[in-house]
CSV table of C-alpha atoms in Angstrom, one decimal:
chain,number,residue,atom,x,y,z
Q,1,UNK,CA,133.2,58.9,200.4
Q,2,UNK,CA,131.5,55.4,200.4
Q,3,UNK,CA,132.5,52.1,200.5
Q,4,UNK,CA,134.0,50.6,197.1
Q,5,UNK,CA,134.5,47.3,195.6
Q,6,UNK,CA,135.7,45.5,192.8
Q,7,UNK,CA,133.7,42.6,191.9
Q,8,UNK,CA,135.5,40.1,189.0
Q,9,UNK,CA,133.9,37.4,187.4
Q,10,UNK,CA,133.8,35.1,184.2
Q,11,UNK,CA,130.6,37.3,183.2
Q,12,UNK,CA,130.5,34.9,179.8
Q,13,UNK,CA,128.4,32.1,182.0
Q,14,UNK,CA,125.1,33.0,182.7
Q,15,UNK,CA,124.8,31.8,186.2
Q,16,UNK,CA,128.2,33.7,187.1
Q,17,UNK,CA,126.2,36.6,185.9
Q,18,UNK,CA,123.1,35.7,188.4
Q,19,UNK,CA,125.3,35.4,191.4
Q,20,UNK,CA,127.2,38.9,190.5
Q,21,UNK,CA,123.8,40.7,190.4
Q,22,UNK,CA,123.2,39.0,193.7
Q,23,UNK,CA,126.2,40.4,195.0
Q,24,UNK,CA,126.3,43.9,193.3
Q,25,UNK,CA,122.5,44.6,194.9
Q,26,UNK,CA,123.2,43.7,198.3
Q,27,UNK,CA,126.7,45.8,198.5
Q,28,UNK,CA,124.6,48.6,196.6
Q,29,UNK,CA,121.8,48.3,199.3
Q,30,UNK,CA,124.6,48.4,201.9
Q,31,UNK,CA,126.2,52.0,200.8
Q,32,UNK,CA,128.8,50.9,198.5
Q,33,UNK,CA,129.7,51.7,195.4
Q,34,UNK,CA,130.6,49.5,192.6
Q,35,UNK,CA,133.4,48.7,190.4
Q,36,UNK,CA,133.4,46.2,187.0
Q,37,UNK,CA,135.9,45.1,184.4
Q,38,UNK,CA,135.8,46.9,181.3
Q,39,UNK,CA,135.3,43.3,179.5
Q,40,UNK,CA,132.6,41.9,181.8
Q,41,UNK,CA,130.6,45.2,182.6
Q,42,UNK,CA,128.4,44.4,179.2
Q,43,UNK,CA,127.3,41.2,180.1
Q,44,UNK,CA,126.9,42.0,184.3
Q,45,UNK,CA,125.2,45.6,183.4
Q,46,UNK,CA,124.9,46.6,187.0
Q,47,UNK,CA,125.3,50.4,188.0
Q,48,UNK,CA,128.9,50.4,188.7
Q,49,UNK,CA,132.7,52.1,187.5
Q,50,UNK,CA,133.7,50.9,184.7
Q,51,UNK,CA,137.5,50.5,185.3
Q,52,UNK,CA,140.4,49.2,183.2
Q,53,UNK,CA,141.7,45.4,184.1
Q,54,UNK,CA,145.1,47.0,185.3
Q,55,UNK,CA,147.2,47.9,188.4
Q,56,UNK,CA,145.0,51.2,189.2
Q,57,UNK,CA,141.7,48.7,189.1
Q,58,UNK,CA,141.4,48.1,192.8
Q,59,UNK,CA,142.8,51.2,194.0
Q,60,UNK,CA,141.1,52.6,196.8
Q,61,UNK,CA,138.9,50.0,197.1
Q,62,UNK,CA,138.0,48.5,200.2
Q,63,UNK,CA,137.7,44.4,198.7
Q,64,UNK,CA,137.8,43.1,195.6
Q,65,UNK,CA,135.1,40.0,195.5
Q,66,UNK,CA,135.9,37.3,192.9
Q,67,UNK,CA,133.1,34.9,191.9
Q,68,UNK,CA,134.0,31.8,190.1
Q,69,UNK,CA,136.4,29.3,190.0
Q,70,UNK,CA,140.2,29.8,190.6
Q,71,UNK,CA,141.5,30.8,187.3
Q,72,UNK,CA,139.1,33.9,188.3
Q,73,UNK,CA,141.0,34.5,192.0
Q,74,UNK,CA,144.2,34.2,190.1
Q,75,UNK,CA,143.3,36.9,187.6
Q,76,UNK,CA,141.1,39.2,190.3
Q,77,UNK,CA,144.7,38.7,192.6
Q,78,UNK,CA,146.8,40.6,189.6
Q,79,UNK,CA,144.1,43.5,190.3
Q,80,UNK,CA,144.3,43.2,194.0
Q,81,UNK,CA,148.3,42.8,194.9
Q,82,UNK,CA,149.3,46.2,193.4
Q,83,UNK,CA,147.3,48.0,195.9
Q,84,UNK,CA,147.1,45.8,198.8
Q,85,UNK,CA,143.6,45.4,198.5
Q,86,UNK,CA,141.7,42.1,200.2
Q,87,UNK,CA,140.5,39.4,198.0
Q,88,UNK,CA,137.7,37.2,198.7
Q,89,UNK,CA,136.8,34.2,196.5
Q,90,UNK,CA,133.8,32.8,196.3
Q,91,UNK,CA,134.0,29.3,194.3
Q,92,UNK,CA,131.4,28.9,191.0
Q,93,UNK,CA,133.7,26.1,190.0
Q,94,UNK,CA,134.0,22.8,190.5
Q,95,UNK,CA,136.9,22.6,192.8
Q,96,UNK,CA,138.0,26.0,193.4
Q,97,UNK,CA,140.8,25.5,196.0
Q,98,UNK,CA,141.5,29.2,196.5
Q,99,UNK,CA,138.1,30.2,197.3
Q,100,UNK,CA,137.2,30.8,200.6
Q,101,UNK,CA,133.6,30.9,200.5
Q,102,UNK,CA,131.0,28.5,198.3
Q,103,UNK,CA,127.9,30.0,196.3
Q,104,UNK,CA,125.1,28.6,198.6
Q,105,UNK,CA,126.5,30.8,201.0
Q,106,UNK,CA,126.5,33.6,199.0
Q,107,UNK,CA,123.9,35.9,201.1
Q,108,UNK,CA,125.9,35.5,204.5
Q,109,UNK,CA,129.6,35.6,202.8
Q,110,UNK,CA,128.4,39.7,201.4
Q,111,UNK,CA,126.7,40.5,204.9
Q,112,UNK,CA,129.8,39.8,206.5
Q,113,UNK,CA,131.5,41.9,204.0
Q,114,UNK,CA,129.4,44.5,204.9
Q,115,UNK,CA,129.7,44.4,208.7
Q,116,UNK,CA,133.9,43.5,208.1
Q,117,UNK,CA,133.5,40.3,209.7
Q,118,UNK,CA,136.4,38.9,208.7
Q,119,UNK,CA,140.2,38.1,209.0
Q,120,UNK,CA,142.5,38.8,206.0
Q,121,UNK,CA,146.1,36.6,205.7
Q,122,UNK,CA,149.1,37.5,203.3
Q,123,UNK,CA,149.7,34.9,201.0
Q,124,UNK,CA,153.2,34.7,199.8
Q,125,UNK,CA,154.4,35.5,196.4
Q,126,UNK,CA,157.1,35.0,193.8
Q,127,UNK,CA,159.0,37.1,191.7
Q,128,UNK,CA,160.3,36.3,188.5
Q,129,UNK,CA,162.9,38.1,186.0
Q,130,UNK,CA,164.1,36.2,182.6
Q,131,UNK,CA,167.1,37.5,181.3
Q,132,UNK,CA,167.3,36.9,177.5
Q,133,UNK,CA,170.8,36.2,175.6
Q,134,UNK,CA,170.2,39.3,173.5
Q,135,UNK,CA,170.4,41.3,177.1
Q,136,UNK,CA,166.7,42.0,177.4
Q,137,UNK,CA,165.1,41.2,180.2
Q,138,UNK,CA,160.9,40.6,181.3
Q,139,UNK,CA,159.4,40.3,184.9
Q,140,UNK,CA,157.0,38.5,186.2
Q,141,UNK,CA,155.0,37.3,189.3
Q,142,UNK,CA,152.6,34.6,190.6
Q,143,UNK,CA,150.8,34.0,193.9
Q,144,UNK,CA,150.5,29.7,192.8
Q,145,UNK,CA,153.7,28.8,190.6
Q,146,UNK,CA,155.7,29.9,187.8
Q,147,UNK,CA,156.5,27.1,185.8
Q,148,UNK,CA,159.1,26.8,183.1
Q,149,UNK,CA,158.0,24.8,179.9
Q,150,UNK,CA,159.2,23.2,176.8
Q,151,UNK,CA,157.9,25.8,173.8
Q,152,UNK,CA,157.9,22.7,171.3
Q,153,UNK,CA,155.4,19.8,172.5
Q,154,UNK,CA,157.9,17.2,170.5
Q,155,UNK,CA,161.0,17.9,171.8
Q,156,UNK,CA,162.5,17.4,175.3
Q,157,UNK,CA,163.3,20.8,177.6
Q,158,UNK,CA,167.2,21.3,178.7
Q,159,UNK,CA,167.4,23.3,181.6
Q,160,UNK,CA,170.0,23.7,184.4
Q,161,UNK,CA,168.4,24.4,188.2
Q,162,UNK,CA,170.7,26.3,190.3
Q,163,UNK,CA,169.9,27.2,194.2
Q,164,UNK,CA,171.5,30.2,195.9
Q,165,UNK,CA,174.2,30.6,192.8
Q,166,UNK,CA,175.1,26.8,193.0
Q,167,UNK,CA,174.2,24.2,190.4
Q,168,UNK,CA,172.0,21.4,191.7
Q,169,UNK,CA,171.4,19.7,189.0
Q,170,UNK,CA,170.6,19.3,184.6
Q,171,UNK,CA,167.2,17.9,183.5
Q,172,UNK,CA,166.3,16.7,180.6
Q,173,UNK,CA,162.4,17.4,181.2
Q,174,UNK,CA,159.0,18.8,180.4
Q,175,UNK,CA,159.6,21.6,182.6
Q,176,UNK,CA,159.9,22.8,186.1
Q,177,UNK,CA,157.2,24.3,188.3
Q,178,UNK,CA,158.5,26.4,190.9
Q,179,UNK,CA,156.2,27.2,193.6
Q,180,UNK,CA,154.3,29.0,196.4
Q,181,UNK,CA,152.8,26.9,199.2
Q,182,UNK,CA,149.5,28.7,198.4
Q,183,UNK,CA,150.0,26.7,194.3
Q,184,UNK,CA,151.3,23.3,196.3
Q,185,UNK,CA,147.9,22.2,195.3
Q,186,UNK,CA,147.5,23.4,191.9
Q,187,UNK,CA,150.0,22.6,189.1
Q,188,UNK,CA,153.0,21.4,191.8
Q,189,UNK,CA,150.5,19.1,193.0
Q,190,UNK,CA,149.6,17.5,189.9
Q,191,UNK,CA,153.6,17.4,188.7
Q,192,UNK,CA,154.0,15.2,191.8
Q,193,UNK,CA,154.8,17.9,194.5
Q,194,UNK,CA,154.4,17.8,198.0
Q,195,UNK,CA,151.0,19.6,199.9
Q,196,UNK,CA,152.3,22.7,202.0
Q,197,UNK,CA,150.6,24.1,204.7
Q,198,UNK,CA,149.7,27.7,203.6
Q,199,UNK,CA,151.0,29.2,207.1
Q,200,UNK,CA,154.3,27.4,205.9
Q,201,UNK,CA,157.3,29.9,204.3
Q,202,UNK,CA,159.0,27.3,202.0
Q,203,UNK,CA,159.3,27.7,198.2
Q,204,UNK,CA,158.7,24.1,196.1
Q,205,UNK,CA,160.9,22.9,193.0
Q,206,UNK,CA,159.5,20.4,191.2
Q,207,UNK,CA,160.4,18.8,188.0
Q,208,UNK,CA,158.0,17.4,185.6
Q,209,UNK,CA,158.7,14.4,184.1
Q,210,UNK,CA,162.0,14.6,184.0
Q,211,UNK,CA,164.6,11.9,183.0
Q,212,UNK,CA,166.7,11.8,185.8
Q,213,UNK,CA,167.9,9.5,188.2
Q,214,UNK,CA,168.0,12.5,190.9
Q,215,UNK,CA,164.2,14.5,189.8
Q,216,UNK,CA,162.5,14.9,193.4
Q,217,UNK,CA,160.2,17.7,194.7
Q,218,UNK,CA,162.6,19.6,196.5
Q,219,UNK,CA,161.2,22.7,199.3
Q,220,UNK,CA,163.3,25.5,199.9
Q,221,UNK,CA,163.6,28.0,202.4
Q,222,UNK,CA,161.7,31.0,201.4
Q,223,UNK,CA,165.0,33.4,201.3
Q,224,UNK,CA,166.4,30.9,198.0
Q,225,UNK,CA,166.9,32.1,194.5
Q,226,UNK,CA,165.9,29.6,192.5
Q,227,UNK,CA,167.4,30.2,189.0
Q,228,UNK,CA,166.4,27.9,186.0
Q,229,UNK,CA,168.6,28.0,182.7
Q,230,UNK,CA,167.2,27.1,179.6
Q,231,UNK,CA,170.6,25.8,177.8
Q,232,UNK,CA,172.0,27.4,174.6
Q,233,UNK,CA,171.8,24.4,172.2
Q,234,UNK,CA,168.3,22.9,173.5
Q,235,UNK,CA,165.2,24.1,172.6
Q,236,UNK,CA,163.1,27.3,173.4
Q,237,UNK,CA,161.1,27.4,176.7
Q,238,UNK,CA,157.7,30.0,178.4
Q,239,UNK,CA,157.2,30.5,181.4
Q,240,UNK,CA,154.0,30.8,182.8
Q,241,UNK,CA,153.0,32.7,185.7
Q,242,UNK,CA,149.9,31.5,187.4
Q,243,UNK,CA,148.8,30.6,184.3
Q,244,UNK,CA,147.9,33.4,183.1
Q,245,UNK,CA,151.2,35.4,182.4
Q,246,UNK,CA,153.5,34.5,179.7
Q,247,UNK,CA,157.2,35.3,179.0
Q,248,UNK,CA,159.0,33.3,175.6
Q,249,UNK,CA,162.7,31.9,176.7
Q,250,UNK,CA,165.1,31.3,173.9
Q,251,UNK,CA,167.8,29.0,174.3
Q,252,UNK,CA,170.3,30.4,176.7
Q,253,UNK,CA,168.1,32.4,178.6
Q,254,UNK,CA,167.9,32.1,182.5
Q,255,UNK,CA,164.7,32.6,185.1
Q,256,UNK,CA,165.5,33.6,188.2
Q,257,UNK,CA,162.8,33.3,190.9
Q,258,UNK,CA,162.5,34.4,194.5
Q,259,UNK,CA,160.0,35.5,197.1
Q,260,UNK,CA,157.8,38.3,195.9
Q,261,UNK,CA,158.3,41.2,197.5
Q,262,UNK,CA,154.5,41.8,197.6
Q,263,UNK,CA,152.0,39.5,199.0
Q,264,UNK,CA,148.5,38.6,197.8
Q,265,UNK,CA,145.9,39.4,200.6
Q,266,UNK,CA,143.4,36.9,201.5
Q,267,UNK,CA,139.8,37.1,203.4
Q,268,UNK,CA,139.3,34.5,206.2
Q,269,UNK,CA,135.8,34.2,206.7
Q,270,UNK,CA,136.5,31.4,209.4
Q,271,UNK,CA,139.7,30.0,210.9
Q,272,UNK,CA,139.0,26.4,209.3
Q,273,UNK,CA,141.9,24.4,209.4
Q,274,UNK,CA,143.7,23.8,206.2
Q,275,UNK,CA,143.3,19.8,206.9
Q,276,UNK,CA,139.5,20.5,206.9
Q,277,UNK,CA,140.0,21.9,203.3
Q,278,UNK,CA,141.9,19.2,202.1
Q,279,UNK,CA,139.5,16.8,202.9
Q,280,UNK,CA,136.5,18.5,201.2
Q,281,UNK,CA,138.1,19.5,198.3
Q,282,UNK,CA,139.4,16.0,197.1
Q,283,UNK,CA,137.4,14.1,199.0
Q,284,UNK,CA,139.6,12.0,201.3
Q,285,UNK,CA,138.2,9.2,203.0
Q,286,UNK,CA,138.1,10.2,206.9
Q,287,UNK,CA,135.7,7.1,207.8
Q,288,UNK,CA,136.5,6.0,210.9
Q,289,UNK,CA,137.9,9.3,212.7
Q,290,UNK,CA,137.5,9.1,216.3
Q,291,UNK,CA,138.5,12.2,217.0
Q,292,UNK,CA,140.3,14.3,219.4
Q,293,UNK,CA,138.2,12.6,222.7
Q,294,UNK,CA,138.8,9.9,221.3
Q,295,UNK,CA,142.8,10.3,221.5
Q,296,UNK,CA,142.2,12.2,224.6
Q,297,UNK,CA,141.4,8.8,226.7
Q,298,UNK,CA,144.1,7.1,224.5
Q,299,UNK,CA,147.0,9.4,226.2
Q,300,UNK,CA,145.6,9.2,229.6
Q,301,UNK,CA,145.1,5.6,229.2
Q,302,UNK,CA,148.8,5.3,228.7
Q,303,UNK,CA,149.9,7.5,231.4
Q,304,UNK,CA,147.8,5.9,234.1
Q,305,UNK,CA,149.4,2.6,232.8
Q,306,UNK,CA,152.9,3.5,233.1
């Protein structure tokens, strides 16, 4: 049986298109055989399975590529955690965080595909179940953040945070993201969370604007249950996994989040260090770094002087 992949992309921009034809006839030319989305495989039409955008989409396969920006990786990881499957992102985007890879490097990141050059890490999860006052329940799960939500843009959020079944505190608030240290850059970040080292097993709390003396970022130990309550006379709440995954939360209803028991696997091309990351995707001003020689003579300096 030959090699398979699943290749996911926004196939309504034409350049996305381009670099998925790239792809498809290079992994072709290498022995494997082709999967596409049911809704892009019009647009990319490249000899491949057609396959449904579900659970059973990656199964069997040996990596599923996703080209594009990360609101792609997110939705390529929904096909890819079920099965286990690696994930490799290449970034069409502007920023594209997740991604590991960049287009211009395109050529090099599928030849390595073919030869399985590469490392793959487990990215941690979370797992989210809403229970509803009418006794129904909904589940959920996100590799970035789940965030809880106000439902009406002019009214303010109620909600209760509890950790490990005690009450930490009430909020008055547009929400609260909770999230992985993989999505500490994403929506966390721009709610005024703390960067986490992906290698780090924490879980992040963070309020947005909330009116509240006591509204800090909190990081929890990966083994919390973090349980929001959305309270009975307030307003109606989402929540929104990863973006992309949407459950309604009537007054009175309660999210409770914890690690996911699966994890999202990710392709290493290189062992870069996350720092390295941060500094080329937001640009941080490094001018000036001397660097580790640099530091070297500092410390030996000091200990010939004492």
């Amino acid at each position: 049986m030959n090699r398979q992949a699943l290749i996911v992309t926004h196939a309504g921009r034409a350049l996305n298109v381009v670099h998925a034809r790239r792809v498809a006839a290079q992994l072709a030319d290498a022995g494997f055989g082709l999967r596409v989305l049911t809704d892009e495989a019009p647009d990319l039409n490249i000899d491949a399975q057609v396959v449904r955008p579900d659970e059973k989409a990656a199964v069997g396969a040996e990596i599923v590529l996703a080209l594009g920006g990360d609101g792609t990786l997110l939705r390529a990881a929904a096909l890819a955690r079920p099965s286990g499957v690696p994930l490799l992102g290449v970034n069409l985007g502007r920023v594209g965080f997740l991604a590991e890879t960049e287009a211009e490097h395109l050529e090099e990141t599928v030849r390595r595909v073919v030869a399985e050059d590469y490392a793959v890490d487990e990215r941690m999860t979370l797992d989210l179940t809403v229970g509803r006052p009418d006794g129904t329940t909904a589940h959920g799960w996100a590799l970035n953040e789940a965030s809880v939500e106000k439902a009406m843009r002019e009214r303010m959020l109620e909600v209760m945070v509890s950790i490990d079944g005690r009450p930490l505190s009430r909020w008055g608030c547009d929400g609260v993201v909770c999230a992985t240290p993989t999505g500490s850059t994403a929506y966390a970040f721009s709610a005024g969370g703390p960067v986490v080292w992906p290698d780090v097993e924490a879980m992040l709390v963070v309020p947005i604007s909330a009116h509240a003396l006591f509204a800090r970022p909190l990081v929890t130990a990966p083994t919390s249950t973090i349980m929001i309550e959305v309270l009975a006379d307030g307003v109606p709440a989402v929540v929104s996994c990863d973006g992309q995954r949407v459950v309604a939360m009537p007054p009175g209803s309660r999210a409770v989040i914890r690690r996911g028991s699966d994890p999202v696997r990710v392709v290493r091309m290189s062992p870069r260090p996350f720092t390295d990351r941060l500094v080329a995707k937001f640009g941080l001003p490094v001018q000036g770094w001397r660097g580790d020689a640099e530091a070297a003579r500092n410390e030996r300096a000091v200990g010939g002087a004492g």
